[in-house]
Coordinates of C-alpha atoms and ligand atoms in Angstrom, one line a residue:
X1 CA 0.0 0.0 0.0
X2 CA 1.5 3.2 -0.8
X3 CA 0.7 5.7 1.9
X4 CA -0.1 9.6 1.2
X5 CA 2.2 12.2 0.3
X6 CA 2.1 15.7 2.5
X7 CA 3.6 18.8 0.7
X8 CA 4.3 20.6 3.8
X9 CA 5.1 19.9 7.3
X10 CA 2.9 20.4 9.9
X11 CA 4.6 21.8 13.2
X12 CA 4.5 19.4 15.8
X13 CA 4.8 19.8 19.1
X14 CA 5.9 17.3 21.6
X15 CA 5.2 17.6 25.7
X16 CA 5.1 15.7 29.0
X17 CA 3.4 13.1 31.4
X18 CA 1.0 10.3 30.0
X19 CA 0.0 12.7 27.2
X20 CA 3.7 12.0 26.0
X21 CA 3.2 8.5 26.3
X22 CA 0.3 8.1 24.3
X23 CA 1.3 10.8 21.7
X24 CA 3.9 7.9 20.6
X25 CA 1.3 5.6 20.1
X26 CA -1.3 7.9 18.1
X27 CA 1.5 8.4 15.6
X28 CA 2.9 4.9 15.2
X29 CA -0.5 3.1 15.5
X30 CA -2.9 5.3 13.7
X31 CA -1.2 7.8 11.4
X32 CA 2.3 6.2 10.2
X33 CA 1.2 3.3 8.7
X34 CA -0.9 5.2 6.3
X35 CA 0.5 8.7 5.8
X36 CA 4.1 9.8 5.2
X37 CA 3.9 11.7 7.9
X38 CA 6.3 14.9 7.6
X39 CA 6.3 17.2 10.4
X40 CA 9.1 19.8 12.4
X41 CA 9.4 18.4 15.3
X42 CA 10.1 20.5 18.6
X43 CA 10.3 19.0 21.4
X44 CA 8.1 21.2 24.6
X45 CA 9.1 18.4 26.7
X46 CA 9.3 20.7 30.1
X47 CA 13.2 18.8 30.6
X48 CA 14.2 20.3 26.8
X49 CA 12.0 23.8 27.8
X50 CA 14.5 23.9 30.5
X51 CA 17.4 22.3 28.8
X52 CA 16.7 25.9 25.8
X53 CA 16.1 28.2 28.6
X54 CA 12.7 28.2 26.9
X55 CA 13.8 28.6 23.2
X56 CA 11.8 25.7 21.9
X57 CA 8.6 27.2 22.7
X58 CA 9.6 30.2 21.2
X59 CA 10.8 28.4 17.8
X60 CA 7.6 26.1 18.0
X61 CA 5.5 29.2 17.6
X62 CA 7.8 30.9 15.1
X63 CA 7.7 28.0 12.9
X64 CA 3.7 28.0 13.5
X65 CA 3.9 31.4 11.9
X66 CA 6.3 30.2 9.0
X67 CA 4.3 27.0 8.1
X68 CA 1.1 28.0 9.4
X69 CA -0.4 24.6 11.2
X70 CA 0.5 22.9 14.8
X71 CA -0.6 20.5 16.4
X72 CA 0.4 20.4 20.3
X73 CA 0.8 17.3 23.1
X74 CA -0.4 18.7 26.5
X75 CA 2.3 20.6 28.5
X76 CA 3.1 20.9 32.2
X77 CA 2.7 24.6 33.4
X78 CA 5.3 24.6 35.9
X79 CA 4.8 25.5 39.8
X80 CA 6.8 25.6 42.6
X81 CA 6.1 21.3 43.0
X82 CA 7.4 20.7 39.7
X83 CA 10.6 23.4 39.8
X84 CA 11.6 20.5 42.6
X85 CA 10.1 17.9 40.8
X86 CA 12.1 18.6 37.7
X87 CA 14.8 20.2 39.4
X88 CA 14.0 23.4 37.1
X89 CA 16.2 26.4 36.9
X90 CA 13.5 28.4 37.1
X91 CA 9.5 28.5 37.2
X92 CA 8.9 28.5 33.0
X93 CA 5.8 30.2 31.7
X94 CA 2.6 28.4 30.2
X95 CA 4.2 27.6 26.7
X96 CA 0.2 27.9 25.6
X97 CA 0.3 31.3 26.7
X98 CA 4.2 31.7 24.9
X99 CA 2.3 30.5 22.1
X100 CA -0.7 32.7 22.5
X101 CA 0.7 35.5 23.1
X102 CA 3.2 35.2 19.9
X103 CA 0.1 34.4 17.4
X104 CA -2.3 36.9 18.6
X105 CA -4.9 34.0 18.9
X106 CA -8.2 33.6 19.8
X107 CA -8.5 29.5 21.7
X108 CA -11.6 27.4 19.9
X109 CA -13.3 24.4 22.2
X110 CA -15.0 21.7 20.7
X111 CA -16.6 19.3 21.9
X112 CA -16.5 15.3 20.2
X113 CA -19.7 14.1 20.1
X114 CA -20.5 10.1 20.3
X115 CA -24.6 9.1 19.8
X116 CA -23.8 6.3 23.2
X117 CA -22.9 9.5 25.2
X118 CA -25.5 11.5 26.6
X119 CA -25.3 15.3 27.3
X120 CA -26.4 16.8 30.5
X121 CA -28.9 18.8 28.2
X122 CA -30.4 16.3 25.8
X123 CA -31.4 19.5 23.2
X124 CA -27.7 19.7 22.3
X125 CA -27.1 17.7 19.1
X126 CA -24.5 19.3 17.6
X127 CA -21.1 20.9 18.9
X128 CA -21.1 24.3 20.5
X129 CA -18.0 25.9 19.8
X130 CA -17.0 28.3 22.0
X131 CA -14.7 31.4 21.3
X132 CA -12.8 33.0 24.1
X133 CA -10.7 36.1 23.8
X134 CA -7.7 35.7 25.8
X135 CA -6.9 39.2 26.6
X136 CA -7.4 41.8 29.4
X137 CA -10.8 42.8 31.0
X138 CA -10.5 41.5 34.6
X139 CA -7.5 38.9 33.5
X140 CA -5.6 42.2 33.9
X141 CA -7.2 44.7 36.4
X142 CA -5.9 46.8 38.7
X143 CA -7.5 46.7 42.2
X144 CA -8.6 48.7 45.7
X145 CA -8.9 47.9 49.0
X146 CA -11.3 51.6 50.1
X147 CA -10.7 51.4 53.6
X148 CA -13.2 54.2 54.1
X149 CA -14.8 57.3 53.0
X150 CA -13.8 59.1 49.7
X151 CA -13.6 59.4 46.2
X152 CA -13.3 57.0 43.6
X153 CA -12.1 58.4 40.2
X154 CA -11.1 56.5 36.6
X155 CA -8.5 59.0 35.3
X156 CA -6.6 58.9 31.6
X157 CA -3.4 61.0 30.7
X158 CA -3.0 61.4 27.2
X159 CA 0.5 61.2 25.8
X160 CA -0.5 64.9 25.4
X161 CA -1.0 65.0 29.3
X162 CA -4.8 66.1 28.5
X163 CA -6.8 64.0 31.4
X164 CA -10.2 62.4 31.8
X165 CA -11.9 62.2 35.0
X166 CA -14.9 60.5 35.3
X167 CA -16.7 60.0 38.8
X168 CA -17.2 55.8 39.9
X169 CA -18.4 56.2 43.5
X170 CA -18.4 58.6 46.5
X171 CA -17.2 56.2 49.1
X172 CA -19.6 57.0 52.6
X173 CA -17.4 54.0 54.5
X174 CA -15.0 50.7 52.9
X175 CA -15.6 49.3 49.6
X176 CA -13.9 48.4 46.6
X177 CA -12.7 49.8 43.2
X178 CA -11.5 47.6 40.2
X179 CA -10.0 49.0 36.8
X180 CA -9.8 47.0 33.8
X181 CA -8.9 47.7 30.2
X182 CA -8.7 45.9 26.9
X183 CA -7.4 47.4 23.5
X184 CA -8.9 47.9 19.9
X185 CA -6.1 46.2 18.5
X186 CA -6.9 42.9 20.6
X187 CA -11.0 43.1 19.9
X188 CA -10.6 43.8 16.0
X189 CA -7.8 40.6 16.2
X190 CA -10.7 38.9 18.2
X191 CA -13.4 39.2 16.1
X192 CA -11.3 38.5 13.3
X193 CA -9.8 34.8 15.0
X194 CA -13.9 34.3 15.2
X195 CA -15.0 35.0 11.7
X196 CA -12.4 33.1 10.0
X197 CA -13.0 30.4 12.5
X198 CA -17.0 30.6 11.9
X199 CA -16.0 30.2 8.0
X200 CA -13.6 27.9 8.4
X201 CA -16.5 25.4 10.2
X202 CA -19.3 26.8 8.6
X203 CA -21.4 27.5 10.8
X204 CA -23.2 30.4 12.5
X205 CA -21.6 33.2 14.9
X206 CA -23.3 34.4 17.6
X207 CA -21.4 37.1 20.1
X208 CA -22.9 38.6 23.3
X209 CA -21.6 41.2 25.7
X210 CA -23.8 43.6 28.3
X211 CA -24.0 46.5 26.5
X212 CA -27.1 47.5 27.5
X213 CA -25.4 48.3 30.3
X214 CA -21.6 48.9 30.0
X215 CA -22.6 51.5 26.8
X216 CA -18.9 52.5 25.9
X217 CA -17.2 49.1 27.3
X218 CA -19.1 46.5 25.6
X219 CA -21.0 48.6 23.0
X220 CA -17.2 49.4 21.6
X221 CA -17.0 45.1 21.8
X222 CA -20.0 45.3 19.8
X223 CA -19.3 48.2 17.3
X224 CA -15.7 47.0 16.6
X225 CA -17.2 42.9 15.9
X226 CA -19.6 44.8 12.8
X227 CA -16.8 46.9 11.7
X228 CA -15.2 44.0 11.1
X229 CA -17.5 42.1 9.9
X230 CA -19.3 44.8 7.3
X231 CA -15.3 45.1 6.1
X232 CA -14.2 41.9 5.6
X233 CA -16.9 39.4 6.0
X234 CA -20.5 39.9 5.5
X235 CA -20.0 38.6 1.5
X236 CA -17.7 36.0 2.5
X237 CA -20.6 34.6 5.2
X238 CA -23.4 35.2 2.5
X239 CA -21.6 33.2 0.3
X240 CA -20.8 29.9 2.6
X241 CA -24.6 30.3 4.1
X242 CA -23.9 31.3 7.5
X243 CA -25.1 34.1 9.7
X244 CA -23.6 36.6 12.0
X245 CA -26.0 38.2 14.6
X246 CA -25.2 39.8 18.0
X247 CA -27.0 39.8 20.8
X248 CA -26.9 39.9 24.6
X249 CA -25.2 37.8 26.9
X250 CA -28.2 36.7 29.2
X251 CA -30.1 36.5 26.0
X252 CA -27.7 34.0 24.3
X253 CA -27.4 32.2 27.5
X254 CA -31.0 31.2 27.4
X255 CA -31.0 30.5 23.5
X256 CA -27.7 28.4 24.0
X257 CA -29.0 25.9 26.6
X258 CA -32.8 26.0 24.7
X259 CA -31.1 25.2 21.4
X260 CA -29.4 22.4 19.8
X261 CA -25.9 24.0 19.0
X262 CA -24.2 23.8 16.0
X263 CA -22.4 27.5 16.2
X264 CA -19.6 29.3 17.4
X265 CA -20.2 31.4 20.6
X266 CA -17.6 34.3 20.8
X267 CA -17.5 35.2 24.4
X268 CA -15.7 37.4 25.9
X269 CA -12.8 36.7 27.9
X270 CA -14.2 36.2 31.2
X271 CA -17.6 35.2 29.8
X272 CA -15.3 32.2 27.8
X273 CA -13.6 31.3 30.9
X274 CA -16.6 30.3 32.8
X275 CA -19.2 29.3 29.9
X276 CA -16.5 27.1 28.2
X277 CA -16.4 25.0 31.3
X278 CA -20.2 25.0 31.7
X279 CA -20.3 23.8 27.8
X280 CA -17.7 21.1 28.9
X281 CA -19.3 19.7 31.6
X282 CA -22.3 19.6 30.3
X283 CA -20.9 17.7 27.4
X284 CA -19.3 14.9 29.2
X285 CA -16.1 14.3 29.1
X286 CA -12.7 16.4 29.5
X287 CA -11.3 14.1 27.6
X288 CA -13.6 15.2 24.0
X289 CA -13.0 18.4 24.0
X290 CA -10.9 19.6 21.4
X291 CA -8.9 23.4 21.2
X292 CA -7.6 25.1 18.4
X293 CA -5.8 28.7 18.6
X294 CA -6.4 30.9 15.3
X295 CA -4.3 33.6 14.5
X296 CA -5.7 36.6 13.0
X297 CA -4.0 36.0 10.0
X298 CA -4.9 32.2 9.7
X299 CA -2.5 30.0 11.1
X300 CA -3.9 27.2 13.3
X301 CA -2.6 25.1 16.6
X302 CA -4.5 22.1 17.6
X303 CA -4.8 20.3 20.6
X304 CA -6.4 18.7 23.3
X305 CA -8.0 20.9 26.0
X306 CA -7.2 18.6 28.7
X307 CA -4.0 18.5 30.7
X308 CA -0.7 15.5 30.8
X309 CA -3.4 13.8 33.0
X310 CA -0.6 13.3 35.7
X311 CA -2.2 10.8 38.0
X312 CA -3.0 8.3 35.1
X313 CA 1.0 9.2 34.2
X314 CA 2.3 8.1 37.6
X315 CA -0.1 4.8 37.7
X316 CA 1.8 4.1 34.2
X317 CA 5.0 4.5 35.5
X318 CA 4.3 2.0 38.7
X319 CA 3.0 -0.5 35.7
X320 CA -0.2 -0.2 36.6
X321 CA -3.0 -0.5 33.9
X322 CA -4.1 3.3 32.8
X323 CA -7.4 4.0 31.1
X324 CA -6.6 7.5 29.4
X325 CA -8.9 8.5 26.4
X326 CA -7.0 9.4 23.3
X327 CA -9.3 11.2 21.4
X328 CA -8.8 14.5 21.8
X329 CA -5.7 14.2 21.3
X330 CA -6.3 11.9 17.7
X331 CA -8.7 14.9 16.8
X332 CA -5.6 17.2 17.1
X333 CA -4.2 15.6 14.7
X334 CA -6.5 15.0 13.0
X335 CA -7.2 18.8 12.7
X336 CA -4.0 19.5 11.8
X337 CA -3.9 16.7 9.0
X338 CA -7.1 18.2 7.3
X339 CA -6.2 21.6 7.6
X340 CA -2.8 20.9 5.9
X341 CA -4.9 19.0 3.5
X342 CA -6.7 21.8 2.7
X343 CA -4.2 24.3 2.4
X344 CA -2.6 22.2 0.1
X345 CA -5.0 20.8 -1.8
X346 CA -4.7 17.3 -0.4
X347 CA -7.6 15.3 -0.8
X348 CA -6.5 12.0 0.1
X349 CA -5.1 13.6 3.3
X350 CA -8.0 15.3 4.1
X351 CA -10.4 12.1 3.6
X352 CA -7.6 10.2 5.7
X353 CA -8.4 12.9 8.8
X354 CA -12.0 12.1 7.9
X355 CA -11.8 8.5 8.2
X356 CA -9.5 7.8 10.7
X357 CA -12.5 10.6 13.3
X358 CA -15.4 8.0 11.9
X359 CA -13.1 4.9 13.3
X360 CA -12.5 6.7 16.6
X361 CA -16.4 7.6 17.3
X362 CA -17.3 4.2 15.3
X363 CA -15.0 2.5 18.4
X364 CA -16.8 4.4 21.3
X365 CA -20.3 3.5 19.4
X366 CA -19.5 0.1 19.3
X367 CA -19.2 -0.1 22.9
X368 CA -15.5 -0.1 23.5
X369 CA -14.5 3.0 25.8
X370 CA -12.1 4.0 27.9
X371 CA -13.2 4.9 31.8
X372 CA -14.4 8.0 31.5
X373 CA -17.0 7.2 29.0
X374 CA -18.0 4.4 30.5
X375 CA -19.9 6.4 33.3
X376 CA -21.6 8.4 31.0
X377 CA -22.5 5.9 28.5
X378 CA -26.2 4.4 27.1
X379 CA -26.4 1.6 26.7
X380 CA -23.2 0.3 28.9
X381 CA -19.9 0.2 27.6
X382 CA -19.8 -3.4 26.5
X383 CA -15.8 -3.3 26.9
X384 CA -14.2 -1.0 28.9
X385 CA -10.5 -0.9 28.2
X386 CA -6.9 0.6 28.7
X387 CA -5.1 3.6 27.1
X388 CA -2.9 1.4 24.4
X389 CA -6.0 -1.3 23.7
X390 CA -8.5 1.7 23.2
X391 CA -6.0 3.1 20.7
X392 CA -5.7 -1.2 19.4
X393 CA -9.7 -0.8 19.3
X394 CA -9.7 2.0 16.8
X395 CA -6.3 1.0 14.7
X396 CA -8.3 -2.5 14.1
X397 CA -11.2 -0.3 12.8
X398 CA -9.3 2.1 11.0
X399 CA -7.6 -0.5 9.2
X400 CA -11.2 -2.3 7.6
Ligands
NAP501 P1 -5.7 17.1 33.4 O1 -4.4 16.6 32.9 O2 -6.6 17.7 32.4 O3 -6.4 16.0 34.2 C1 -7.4 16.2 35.2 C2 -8.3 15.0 35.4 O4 -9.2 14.9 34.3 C3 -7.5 13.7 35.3 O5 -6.9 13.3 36.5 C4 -8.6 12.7 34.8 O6 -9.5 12.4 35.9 C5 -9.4 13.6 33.8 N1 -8.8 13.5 32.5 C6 -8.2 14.5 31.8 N2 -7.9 14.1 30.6 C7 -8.3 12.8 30.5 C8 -8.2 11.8 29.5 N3 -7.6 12.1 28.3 N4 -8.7 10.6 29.7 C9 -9.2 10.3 30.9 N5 -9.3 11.2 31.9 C10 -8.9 12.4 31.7 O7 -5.4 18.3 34.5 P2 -4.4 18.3 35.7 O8 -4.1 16.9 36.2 O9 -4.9 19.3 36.6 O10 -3.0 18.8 35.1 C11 -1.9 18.1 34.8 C12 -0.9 19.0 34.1 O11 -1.4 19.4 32.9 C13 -0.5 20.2 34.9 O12 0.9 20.2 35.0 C14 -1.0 21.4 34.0 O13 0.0 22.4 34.0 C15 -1.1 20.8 32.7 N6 -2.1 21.3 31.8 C16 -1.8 21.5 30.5 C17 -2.7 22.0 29.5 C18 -2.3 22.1 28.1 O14 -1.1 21.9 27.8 N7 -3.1 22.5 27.2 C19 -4.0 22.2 29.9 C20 -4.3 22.0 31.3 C21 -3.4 21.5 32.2 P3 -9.4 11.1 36.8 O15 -8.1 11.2 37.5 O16 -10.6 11.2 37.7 O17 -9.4 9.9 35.9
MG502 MG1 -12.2 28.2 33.6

């Protein structure tokens, strides 16, 4: 059998625990016997982050930017338990937020849907993507303790040294003040990240703030999202037979959990940071949710959303049996495959991605699941089994 050609590499991205482990198997298992699998390989290992002082994140996202699609192994954010742990030279940043930070990107969840496994709300049939913008608001405020009475002011100093004052609250005894920002640069690169991932899916957009109430906060969220959209995609959207619409956040709230999904939700940062875990949970497992991180500009990074699931990693080390579901991570590369495919007009390599996602969900519909899904599963998981046999399970089926 001759297995398909890529033109260019995908950027891959190794990383740590019982991720690592099962990263090995994905590839040698599921995509080398059928693809010729070319990709630049970093390794974000956190012993070679330390070994590079770091450097290898930084050249894993440069070469993101060069090549234009990623596809990421879960990484351990160091704290001070894994400085010791790893005897570390020092306490590394979050390579994801290295990474997002150098693309400008906006994080995608997905959620893998199986028919055997239930949601929490039985409406939802089809994936609710949700879009979260990872900068400022109250991720970066600036905070008081009022100990008593007295005036609370927001104050700006141009460049020009021209100030605004504008009253917040005449203080009568203690309280508290909070200051947040967030730039036009990062909203515009937001609502871009959203539309081209809306396209990109085809599917409807729908974005919420409170701008009813916050009328130059939110309502510039909201003005700046149809700017961009009237500029650069209301034709494009027309023509791939998807909507845009806007409305507000408690509104969308009640449409999302009366509806049956199917669309990207662009939430604002905070509002992503709680509502993606709500979507999660609601959809079963950590271990089906997928994350992608669009640039503005188009380049893509898939992974899984979960963590190096360090507790199943120390079982494997000891030789006990793990039970660690795969597919989010499969769907990461997967997502990487198709979208290289695309970009390169790869058919075969796109029908490959497509295949090899019907044998993983035709596994789990067939019964055979790891633990997790086992305890959200009708009927029963007929076959329950480990990390390397699930990944056995699907090669088997892959292979017919
Ligand atoms: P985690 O790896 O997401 O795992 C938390 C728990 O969720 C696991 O103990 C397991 O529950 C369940 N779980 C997650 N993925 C699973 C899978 N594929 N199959 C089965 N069960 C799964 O989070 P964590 O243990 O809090 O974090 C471990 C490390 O991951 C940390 O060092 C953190 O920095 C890192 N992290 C990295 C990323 C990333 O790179 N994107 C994201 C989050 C966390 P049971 O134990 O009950 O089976
Ligand atoms: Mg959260």
């Amino acid at each position: 059998m001759t297995k398909i050609a890529m033109k260019t590499p995908i950027v891959e991205m190794n990383g740590d625990e019982m991720t690592r482990v099962l990263w090995v198997w994905v590839k040698d298992k599921l995509l080398k016997p059928y693809v010729d699998l070319e990709t630049e390989y970093y390794d974000l290992g956190l012993e070679h982050r330390d070994d590079t002082d770091d450097k290898v994140t930084m050249d894993a996202a440069a070469a993101t930017k060069r090549l234009g699609v990623a596809v990421k192994c879960a990484t351990i954010t160091p704290n001070a338990e894994r400085v010791k742990e790893y005897t570390l030279k020092t306490q590394w940043k979050s390579p994801n937020g290295t990474i997002r930070a150098a693309l400008d990107g906006t994080v995608f969840r997905k959620p893998i849907l199986a028919s055997n496994i239930t949601p929490s709300i039985i409406s939802w049939k089809k994936p609710i993507i949700v879009g979260r913008h990872a900068y400022g608001d109250v991720y970066k405020n600036a905070e008081i303790a009022v100990p008593g009475p007295g005036k609370g002011e927001l104050v700006f100093t141009g460049a020009d040294g021209k100030q605004q004052r504008v009253l917040i609250q005449e203080f009568k005894g203690p309280g508290i003040l909070q200051g947040i920002h967030n730039t036009e640069q990062s909203i515009r690169s937001f609502a871009k990240s959203c539309f081209t991932y809306a396209l990109d899916e085809k599917v409807d957009m729908w974005f919420a703030t409170k701008d009813t109430i916050s009328k130059i906060y939110d309502q510039t969220f909201k003005l700046l999202f149809q700017d961009e959209f009237d500029k650069g995609y209301r034709d494009k959207f027309t023509a791939a037979g998807i909507q845009y619409f806007y409305t507000l956040i408690d509104d969308v709230v009640a449409r999302v959990v009366k509806g049956d999904g199917g669309m990207l939700w662009a939430c604002k940062n905070y509002d992503g940071d709680v509502m993606s875990d709500m979507v999660a949970s609601a959809f079963g497992s950590l271990a089906m949710m997928t994350s992608v991180l669009v640039s503005p500009d188009g380049c893509f990074e898939y992974e899984a959303a979960h963590g190096t699931v360090q507790k199943h990693y120390y079982k494997h080390l000891k030789g006990e049996k793990t039970s660690t579901n795969s597919m989010a991570l499969i769907f990461a590369w997967t997502g990487a495959m198709r979208k290289r495919g695309e970009i390169d007009t790869l058919p075969e390599l796109v029908a490959f991605a497509d295949r090899l996602e019907q044998a993983s969900l035709k596994t789990i519909t067939d019964g055979v699941m790891t633990g997790d899904l086992a305890r959200l599963a009708t009927p029963p998981a007929k076959q329950v089994v480990g990390s390397e046999e699930f990944l056995d399970a699907i090669a088997a089926r892959l292979k017919e």
